[in-house]
CSV table of C-alpha atoms in Angstrom, one decimal:
chain,number,residue,atom,x,y,z
A,1,GLU,CA,10.1,40.0,91.9
A,2,GLU,CA,11.0,39.4,95.0
A,3,MET,CA,14.0,41.8,94.8
A,4,LYS,CA,11.5,44.3,93.8
A,5,LEU,CA,9.7,44.0,97.0
A,6,GLY,CA,13.0,44.9,98.6
A,7,SER,CA,12.8,45.0,102.7
A,8,GLU,CA,9.5,43.4,102.2
A,9,SER,CA,10.3,40.1,101.0
A,10,GLU,CA,10.6,37.3,103.2
A,11,PHE,CA,14.0,36.7,102.0
A,12,ALA,CA,14.9,40.3,102.5
A,13,PRO,CA,18.1,39.6,104.3
A,14,TYR,CA,19.2,37.4,101.4
A,15,THR,CA,18.1,39.7,98.6
A,16,GLU,CA,19.1,42.8,99.8
A,17,TYR,CA,22.7,41.2,100.1
A,18,ILE,CA,22.4,39.8,96.5
A,19,MET,CA,21.4,43.4,95.2
A,20,THR,CA,24.6,44.5,96.7
A,21,GLN,CA,26.4,42.6,94.1
A,22,GLN,CA,28.3,44.6,91.5
A,23,ARG,CA,26.8,45.1,88.1
A,24,GLY,CA,28.5,44.0,84.7
A,25,GLN,CA,30.4,40.9,86.2
A,26,LEU,CA,28.9,38.4,83.6
A,27,PRO,CA,30.3,38.8,79.8
A,28,ALA,CA,26.5,39.3,78.9
A,29,THR,CA,26.3,42.8,80.9
A,30,TRP,CA,29.7,44.2,80.1
A,31,SER,CA,30.1,47.4,77.8
A,32,LYS,CA,29.7,47.3,74.3
A,33,ALA,CA,33.5,47.6,73.8
A,34,GLY,CA,34.3,44.6,76.0
A,35,LYS,CA,31.4,42.6,74.5
A,36,ASP,CA,33.0,43.0,70.9
A,37,ALA,CA,36.3,42.4,72.0
A,38,LEU,CA,35.3,39.0,74.0
A,39,ARG,CA,33.3,38.0,71.0
A,40,ALA,CA,36.0,38.3,68.6
A,41,VAL,CA,38.4,35.9,70.6
A,42,ALA,CA,35.4,33.3,71.9
A,43,PHE,CA,34.7,30.1,69.6
A,44,GLN,CA,32.8,31.0,66.4
A,45,GLY,CA,29.0,30.5,67.3
A,46,SER,CA,29.4,31.2,71.0
A,47,ASP,CA,26.9,32.7,73.1
A,48,ILE,CA,29.2,34.0,75.7
A,49,VAL,CA,28.1,37.5,75.3
A,50,ASP,CA,24.7,37.4,73.9
A,51,TRP,CA,22.8,34.8,75.6
A,52,ILE,CA,20.6,37.0,77.7
A,53,THR,CA,19.5,39.2,74.7
A,54,ASP,CA,19.1,36.3,72.6
A,55,ARG,CA,17.1,34.1,75.1
A,56,PHE,CA,15.4,36.7,77.1
A,57,GLY,CA,15.6,40.2,75.3
A,58,GLU,CA,12.6,41.6,73.5
A,59,ASN,CA,12.9,39.2,70.2
A,60,GLY,CA,14.3,36.1,72.4
A,61,GLU,CA,11.9,33.2,72.7
A,62,ASN,CA,11.4,33.9,76.6
A,63,HIS,CA,11.1,37.5,76.6
A,64,CYS,CA,11.2,38.1,80.2
A,65,VAL,CA,14.3,41.0,80.2
A,66,SER,CA,13.3,44.5,79.1
A,67,ASP,CA,15.5,46.5,81.8
A,68,LYS,CA,18.8,46.7,83.1
A,69,ASP,CA,17.5,45.7,86.4
A,70,GLU,CA,15.9,42.8,85.1
A,71,GLU,CA,19.2,42.3,83.1
A,72,HIS,CA,20.9,42.3,86.6
A,73,ALA,CA,18.6,39.9,87.9
A,74,MET,CA,18.9,37.3,85.3
A,75,ALA,CA,23.0,37.6,85.6
A,76,LEU,CA,22.6,37.0,89.2
A,77,SER,CA,20.4,34.2,89.1
A,78,VAL,CA,22.7,32.4,87.1
A,79,GLN,CA,26.0,33.7,88.6
A,80,ARG,CA,24.9,32.7,92.1
A,81,GLY,CA,22.5,30.0,91.3
A,82,TYR,CA,23.0,26.1,92.2
A,83,ASP,CA,20.8,24.1,90.1
A,84,SER,CA,17.6,25.7,90.2
A,85,ALA,CA,17.8,27.4,93.6
A,86,LEU,CA,19.5,30.4,95.3
A,87,ILE,CA,21.2,29.2,98.0
A,88,PRO,CA,22.7,31.5,101.0
A,89,ILE,CA,26.4,30.6,102.0
A,90,TRP,CA,27.0,28.1,99.9
A,91,ASP,CA,26.9,30.8,96.8
A,92,MET,CA,29.9,32.3,98.4
A,93,PHE,CA,32.0,28.9,97.7
A,94,ASN,CA,34.6,29.6,95.3
A,95,HIS,CA,34.9,27.1,92.1
A,96,TRP,CA,38.5,25.4,91.7
A,97,ASN,CA,37.9,21.9,89.8
A,98,GLY,CA,41.8,21.1,90.7
A,99,ASN,CA,40.9,21.6,94.8
A,100,ILE,CA,37.6,20.1,95.1
A,101,ASN,CA,37.5,20.0,99.0
A,102,THR,CA,33.8,19.7,99.9
A,103,GLU,CA,31.2,17.4,99.1
A,104,ASN,CA,27.1,17.7,99.4
A,105,ASP,CA,24.0,15.4,99.2
A,106,SER,CA,21.7,16.3,96.1
A,107,ILE,CA,19.6,19.5,96.2
A,108,TRP,CA,16.6,17.1,95.6
A,109,ASP,CA,17.6,15.1,98.6
A,110,GLY,CA,15.0,16.6,100.8
A,111,ASN,CA,14.1,20.3,101.2
A,112,LYS,CA,17.8,21.0,102.2
A,113,LEU,CA,21.3,20.9,101.1
A,114,VAL,CA,24.2,19.2,103.2
A,115,ILE,CA,27.3,20.2,102.7
A,116,ARG,CA,30.7,18.6,104.4
A,117,THR,CA,34.4,18.7,103.8
A,118,ALA,CA,35.7,16.1,101.6
A,119,TRP,CA,38.8,15.7,103.9
A,120,GLN,CA,40.5,17.4,106.9
A,121,ILE,CA,40.6,20.8,106.3
A,122,GLU,CA,43.6,23.0,108.0
A,123,GLU,CA,42.6,26.2,109.6
A,124,GLY,CA,42.8,29.1,107.2
A,125,GLU,CA,42.6,26.7,104.1
A,126,GLU,CA,39.7,28.0,101.6
A,127,LEU,CA,36.8,25.7,100.8
A,128,TYR,CA,36.0,24.9,97.1
A,129,ALA,CA,33.5,23.5,95.1
A,130,SER,CA,33.0,22.8,91.4
A,131,TYR,CA,30.4,24.9,89.2
A,132,ASP,CA,30.1,22.2,86.4
A,133,SER,CA,31.6,18.8,87.8
A,134,CYS,CA,29.2,18.8,90.9
A,135,LEU,CA,26.4,16.0,91.8
A,136,ASP,CA,23.5,18.0,90.4
A,137,CYS,CA,25.5,19.0,87.1
A,138,GLN,CA,23.8,16.2,85.1
A,139,ASP,CA,27.2,15.7,83.2
A,140,LEU,CA,27.5,19.1,82.4
A,141,ASP,CA,31.1,18.7,82.4
A,142,TYR,CA,30.9,17.2,78.9
A,143,SER,CA,29.3,20.3,77.2
A,144,TRP,CA,30.8,23.1,79.8
A,145,GLY,CA,34.4,24.5,79.7
A,146,THR,CA,36.4,27.3,80.7
A,147,GLN,CA,34.7,29.6,78.3
A,148,GLU,CA,31.3,28.2,79.7
A,149,ILE,CA,32.6,29.3,83.2
A,150,LEU,CA,33.5,32.8,82.3
A,151,ARG,CA,30.1,33.2,80.6
A,152,ASP,CA,27.9,32.2,83.3
A,153,PHE,CA,30.3,33.4,86.5
A,154,GLY,CA,32.6,36.0,85.0
A,155,PHE,CA,36.1,34.9,85.6
A,156,VAL,CA,38.7,32.6,83.9
A,157,GLU,CA,38.8,29.5,86.1
A,158,PHE,CA,42.5,28.1,87.7
A,159,HIS,CA,43.5,24.9,85.9
A,160,PRO,CA,42.8,22.6,85.0
A,161,HIS,CA,41.3,24.4,81.8
A,162,ARG,CA,38.6,22.4,79.7
A,163,TRP,CA,38.1,23.5,75.8
A,164,ILE,CA,35.2,22.0,74.1
A,165,PHE,CA,35.3,22.6,70.3
A,166,GLU,CA,31.7,21.2,70.0
A,167,GLY,CA,31.1,21.6,66.4
A,168,LYS,CA,34.6,19.6,65.6
A,169,SER,CA,33.5,17.1,68.5
A,170,MET,CA,37.1,17.6,70.3
A,171,TRP,CA,37.2,17.7,74.1
A,172,PHE,CA,40.4,18.0,76.2
A,173,GLU,CA,41.7,19.3,79.5
A,174,VAL,CA,44.9,21.2,80.4
A,175,TRP,CA,46.2,20.5,83.9
A,176,ARG,CA,49.5,21.7,85.4
A,177,ARG,CA,52.1,19.1,86.3
A,178,ASP,CA,52.5,20.8,89.6
A,179,GLN,CA,49.0,19.9,90.5
A,180,PHE,CA,50.1,16.4,91.0
A,181,ASP,CA,52.3,14.8,93.5
A,182,GLU,CA,56.0,13.6,92.2
A,183,ASP,CA,54.8,9.8,92.4
A,184,GLU,CA,51.1,10.3,91.7
A,185,GLU,CA,50.2,8.3,88.3
A,186,TYR,CA,47.8,10.2,86.1
A,187,GLU,CA,46.3,9.5,82.5
A,188,GLY,CA,46.9,12.1,79.6
A,189,ILE,CA,49.8,13.1,77.6
A,190,SER,CA,52.5,15.3,79.3
A,191,ILE,CA,53.9,18.6,77.3
A,192,GLY,CA,56.5,20.3,79.2
A,193,GLU,CA,54.9,21.6,82.3
A,194,TYR,CA,51.4,20.6,81.5
A,195,LEU,CA,49.3,17.7,80.8
A,196,ILE,CA,46.8,17.2,78.2
A,197,SER,CA,43.6,15.0,78.6
A,198,TRP,CA,41.5,13.8,75.8
A,199,GLU,CA,37.8,12.8,76.5
A,200,THR,CA,37.3,10.1,73.6
A,201,GLU,CA,34.1,8.3,74.7
A,202,TYR,CA,31.8,11.1,73.2
A,203,HIS,CA,34.5,12.9,71.2
A,204,LYS,CA,37.2,12.5,69.2
A,205,PHE,CA,41.2,12.4,69.6
A,206,PRO,CA,41.9,14.5,66.5
A,207,GLY,CA,43.6,13.2,63.3
A,208,ASP,CA,45.1,15.3,60.4
A,209,GLU,CA,41.7,17.1,60.2
A,210,GLY,CA,41.2,17.7,63.9
A,211,ILE,CA,45.0,19.2,63.9
A,212,THR,CA,44.3,21.1,60.7
A,213,LEU,CA,41.2,22.7,62.3
A,214,LEU,CA,43.5,23.6,65.6
A,215,LYS,CA,46.2,25.1,63.8
A,216,GLU,CA,43.5,27.8,62.0
A,217,GLU,CA,42.1,28.2,65.9
A,218,VAL,CA,45.5,29.4,66.6
A,219,GLN,CA,46.2,31.5,63.4
A,220,ARG,CA,42.8,32.9,64.5
A,221,LEU,CA,43.8,34.0,67.8
A,222,GLU,CA,47.0,35.2,66.9
A,223,ARG,CA,45.3,37.2,64.4
A,224,VAL,CA,43.0,38.8,67.2
A,225,ALA,CA,45.3,39.5,69.5
A,226,GLN,CA,46.8,41.6,66.7
A,227,GLU,CA,43.8,43.4,65.4
A,228,GLU,CA,41.4,43.4,68.1
A,229,LEU,CA,43.7,43.1,71.6
A,230,LYS,CA,46.3,45.8,71.0
A,231,GLU,CA,44.9,48.4,73.0
A,232,GLN,CA,42.5,48.6,75.9
A,233,GLY,CA,40.7,51.6,74.8
A,234,SER,CA,37.4,52.0,76.5
A,235,ILE,CA,37.1,48.9,77.8
A,236,PRO,CA,36.9,48.6,82.0
A,237,ASP,CA,40.0,46.9,83.6
A,238,HIS,CA,38.0,43.9,85.0
A,239,GLU,CA,36.5,43.3,81.7
A,240,TRP,CA,39.9,43.6,79.7
A,241,ASN,CA,41.8,41.6,82.4
A,242,ASN,CA,39.1,38.9,81.8
A,243,ILE,CA,39.6,38.9,77.9
A,244,LYS,CA,43.4,39.0,78.0
A,245,GLN,CA,43.4,36.0,80.5
A,246,PHE,CA,40.8,34.2,78.3
A,247,HIS,CA,42.6,35.0,75.3
A,248,GLU,CA,46.1,33.7,76.7
A,249,ALA,CA,44.7,30.7,78.2
A,250,VAL,CA,42.6,29.2,74.9
A,251,LEU,CA,45.7,30.4,72.7
A,252,LEU,CA,48.0,28.3,75.1
A,253,GLY,CA,45.5,25.4,75.4
A,254,THR,CA,45.3,24.9,71.7
A,255,LYS,CA,48.6,24.9,71.0
A,256,LEU,CA,49.2,22.0,73.8
A,257,ALA,CA,46.3,20.5,72.0
A,258,ILE,CA,48.0,20.4,68.6
A,259,GLU,CA,51.2,18.8,70.2
A,260,SER,CA,49.3,16.3,72.3
A,261,ALA,CA,47.5,15.1,68.9
A,262,LYS,CA,50.8,14.6,67.3
A,263,THR,CA,51.9,12.2,70.5
A,264,PRO,CA,50.8,8.5,69.6
A,265,SER,CA,50.2,7.6,73.3
A,266,THR,CA,47.2,8.9,75.0
A,267,CYS,CA,48.7,7.9,78.6
A,268,SER,CA,51.6,9.0,80.7
A,269,SER,CA,52.7,8.8,84.4
A,270,SER,CA,54.5,11.4,86.4
A,271,SER,CA,56.6,8.7,87.8
């Protein structure tokens, strides 16, 4: 509603800035060809492409999106939002769980949001936040991973990648070893240049059945590469690049998970 008011909105400077954001950034607003290709890559049952239509479209339980402008507004409210609010400037901070160099108080701690650096920042150094491991995220990192970051924010995140096979009760992260100092200790399983960390408090470390399921996922992803991703066709460049990056990331992560699941110890050290 505020966006439709244009310059008459009391939030006009911000809403006008928001409306300059390019359409089609989130998979739910992509081209049909892009949606079909990503749907083929994504985990079975994922709503990565269809969440706006399924929840807010004509047949959704909360029908409030009936045209492209409302779809764009819905996508922006998720992509740029923090908890239940749109916060100017803060929504420009990029996400990187491998280098979170900011801290903030809770959005519910008074009618304000206080943000500060986590340590001394060098001139020209970029400030990063986390979109899923934050103070107000309410343990979202137990149910959100790299797939959900792509769904809600429109990009494939830098390492670490987090993969959640919820129906199979498996949760693991893939870090790069070069993200740690040589003498820094870490928990996880070292596989070449990567480190695999399994969450086992609420999920299971895969046994033979889990490894079989992961192998089937690798086979599915390799089949998708041959059948669905051989040619870009009519898929726009930014959609195609995200699809290819996502496919490569989940395929690599699943292969590493299989190797790590064969390793008896769940802890290792870089030293």
